[in-house]
C-alpha cells in the first residue's frame, strides 16, 4: 500500500501489510506484528497507531498505542512522541529527546539517552532513567517523588498536589494550585503558583 505526496492514512485492515507513505505527514494503522512500515528520511512527521506491541522503524517520529490490551511501544533514534493506551504499557525511548506519555494504566516509562519528558498521571507509573542519559523532566498531575537521575519536575493541572526531589540538582515548578515542594540534597526548587518549599 503506497501513499503519494499528501498527508496519507494507510490501514491494511488485517493481514500482513506493507505501507509506504512517501512525502507528507503520514499515519499508519498497524494491527499485526508482521506489518511493515517504510519511511525515508525527510519525508514528513509520521505517526504509527498500533493495537499490538510495536517498535518504530527508522524515520517515523510518533507512536500511539490503541485499544485496551496490555501492549508495549518502543521508539527509535530520532525525537519520538510515544503515547500509551488505557492499559498498563511499557514505553521505551532511545537517543532522541523523547516524550513518553503512558495514558491510563500503571505504566513504565524508559527514556534512554537524550533530554526526555515523562508525562505521569497514575501513582503506579514508573520512570526509569540512568545516570548520564541527559537532562530529563517529569510532568505530573499527581503527587510524586522524583525517580533517580531525573532532574526537573513540572506539576500540571490545578489540584493541590506535592512533589519531592531526589539527590540530583532539581528544578521543581508547581501548578496553579497550592503545592508543597520538598527538595533533597543539592536541590534547587523553582516556584510557580502558591507553594510551600522545604
C-alpha positions as a printed Julia matrix, in Angstrom:
198×3 Matrix{Float64}:
  0.0    0.0    0.0
  1.64   3.23  -1.18
  0.84   6.87  -0.48
  1.74   9.82  -2.66
  2.66  13.39  -1.75
 -0.12  14.16   0.71
 -0.74  13.51   4.39
 -1.91   9.93   3.89
 -3.57   7.44   6.23
 -2.7    3.84   5.39
 -4.59   0.95   7.0
 -4.3   -2.67   5.96
 -7.33  -3.91   7.93
 -5.83  -7.3    8.75
 -3.24  -9.45   7.05
  0.48  -8.94   6.54
  0.68  -5.45   5.07
  3.47  -3.24   3.72
  2.91   0.52   3.99
  4.97   3.06   2.02
  3.9    6.55   2.99
  6.05   8.75   0.79
  6.3   12.5    1.3
  3.88  14.09   3.77
  2.83  13.64   7.39
  1.51  10.11   7.14
 -0.45   7.92   9.57
 -0.02   4.15   9.58
 -2.67   1.93  11.2
 -0.88  -1.23  12.38
 -2.78  -4.28  13.66
 -0.24  -7.07  13.18
  3.32  -7.53  14.36
  4.1   -8.59  10.79
  3.02  -5.27   9.24
  5.91  -3.41   7.59
  6.21   0.39   7.51
  8.63   2.01   5.06
  9.51   5.69   5.58
 12.52   7.51   4.19
 14.36  10.43   5.79
 12.91  13.96   5.39
  9.51  12.7    4.23
  7.49  14.42   6.96
  6.46  13.84  10.57
  4.78  10.46  10.68
  2.63   8.51  13.13
  2.04   4.82  13.77
 -1.2    3.93  15.56
 -0.75   0.36  16.77
 -3.03  -2.12  18.53
 -0.1   -4.55  19.02
  3.3   -4.28  20.66
  5.39  -2.23  18.25
  8.88  -0.82  17.67
  9.13   2.26  15.46
 11.07   1.8   12.25
 13.6    4.39  11.11
 12.32   7.86  10.17
  8.94   7.56  11.94
  8.6   10.02  14.8
  5.37   9.21  16.66
  3.77   6.09  18.12
  0.33   5.83  19.73
 -0.88   2.56  21.21
 -4.6    1.93  20.68
 -7.21  -0.38  22.16
 -7.21  -1.7   25.72
 -4.73  -4.59  25.56
 -1.54  -4.69  27.64
  0.98  -3.91  24.9
  4.27  -2.04  24.69
  5.85   0.6   22.47
  9.49   1.3   21.61
 10.97   4.26  19.79
 13.96   4.73  17.51
 16.92   7.11  17.4
 15.05  10.26  16.33
 12.9   12.52  18.53
  9.86  10.42  19.42
  6.46  11.06  20.97
  5.19   7.74  22.35
  1.71   7.52  23.9
  0.19   4.53  25.66
 -3.38   3.27  25.67
 -5.74   2.74  28.61
 -3.89  -0.38  29.83
 -0.54  -0.75  31.57
  2.21  -0.22  29.0
  5.99  -0.16  28.9
  7.15   2.72  26.69
 10.84   2.9   25.75
 12.71   5.68  24.01
 16.23   5.71  22.63
 18.71   8.51  21.92
 16.31  11.29  20.91
 14.69  13.92  23.14
 11.59  11.79  23.6
  8.2   12.43  25.18
  6.66   9.37  26.86
  3.01   9.53  27.95
  1.62   6.33  29.38
 -2.04   7.31  29.2
 -4.22   5.25  31.52
 -2.9    2.3   33.49
  0.21   1.72  35.56
  2.92   2.43  33.02
  6.7    2.0   32.93
  8.45   4.81  31.05
 12.08   4.26  29.99
 13.62   7.29  28.34
 17.1    6.21  27.27
 19.57   8.8   26.03
 18.51  12.37  25.31
 16.61  15.01  27.25
 13.36  13.16  27.8
  9.94  14.22  29.08
  7.76  11.84  31.08
  4.01  12.5   31.48
  2.79  10.9   34.73
 -0.87  10.58  35.78
 -1.01   7.39  37.86
  0.51   6.7   41.28
  1.82   3.39  39.93
  3.59   4.93  36.92
  7.36   4.32  36.96
 10.05   6.4   35.27
 13.37   4.69  34.56
 16.37   6.9   33.81
 20.05   6.02  34.18
 22.93   8.34  35.01
 24.41  10.3   32.13
 21.34   9.99  29.91
 20.51  13.68  29.58
 18.52  16.3   31.48
 15.03  14.94  31.95
 11.65  16.29  33.04
  8.57  14.78  34.65
  5.22  16.48  34.02
  2.9   15.18  36.73
 -0.77  15.71  37.54
 -0.44  13.76  40.82
  1.71  13.97  43.95
  5.07  12.46  43.08
  8.6   11.76  44.26
 11.19  12.14  41.51
 12.92   8.92  40.5
 16.71   8.75  40.42
 18.52  10.6   37.63
 15.54  12.8   36.69
 16.4   16.46  37.15
 13.26  18.54  36.58
  9.62  18.42  37.61
  6.59  20.39  36.49
  3.22  19.86  38.19
  0.24  20.14  35.84
 -3.45  20.85  36.31
 -4.83  22.78  39.26
 -5.03  20.24  42.09
 -3.35  20.79  45.46
 -0.59  18.22  44.98
  3.04  17.97  46.04
  6.44  16.83  44.91
  9.65  15.56  46.44
 13.03  15.85  44.74
 15.93  13.42  44.6
 19.7   13.67  45.07
 20.23  15.45  41.75
 20.1   19.23  41.31
 16.37  19.63  40.74
 14.17  22.38  39.37
 10.58  21.92  40.52
  7.7   24.06  39.26
  4.25  23.96  40.81
  0.87  24.24  39.13
 -1.9   26.76  39.77
 -2.95  25.02  43.0
 -1.41  25.08  46.48
  1.62  22.8   46.22
  4.26  21.56  48.63
  7.67  21.08  47.01
 10.26  19.26  49.1
 13.88  19.27  48.0
 16.64  16.8   48.8
 20.39  17.31  48.9
 21.83  19.52  46.14
 18.29  20.56  45.23
 17.13  23.9   43.86
 13.38  24.49  43.9
 11.87  26.94  41.44
  8.43  28.13  42.45
  5.33  29.0   40.48
  1.83  29.42  41.88
  1.17  29.11  45.62
  3.69  26.69  47.06
  5.38  25.72  50.26
  9.01  24.74  49.74
 11.33  22.99  52.15
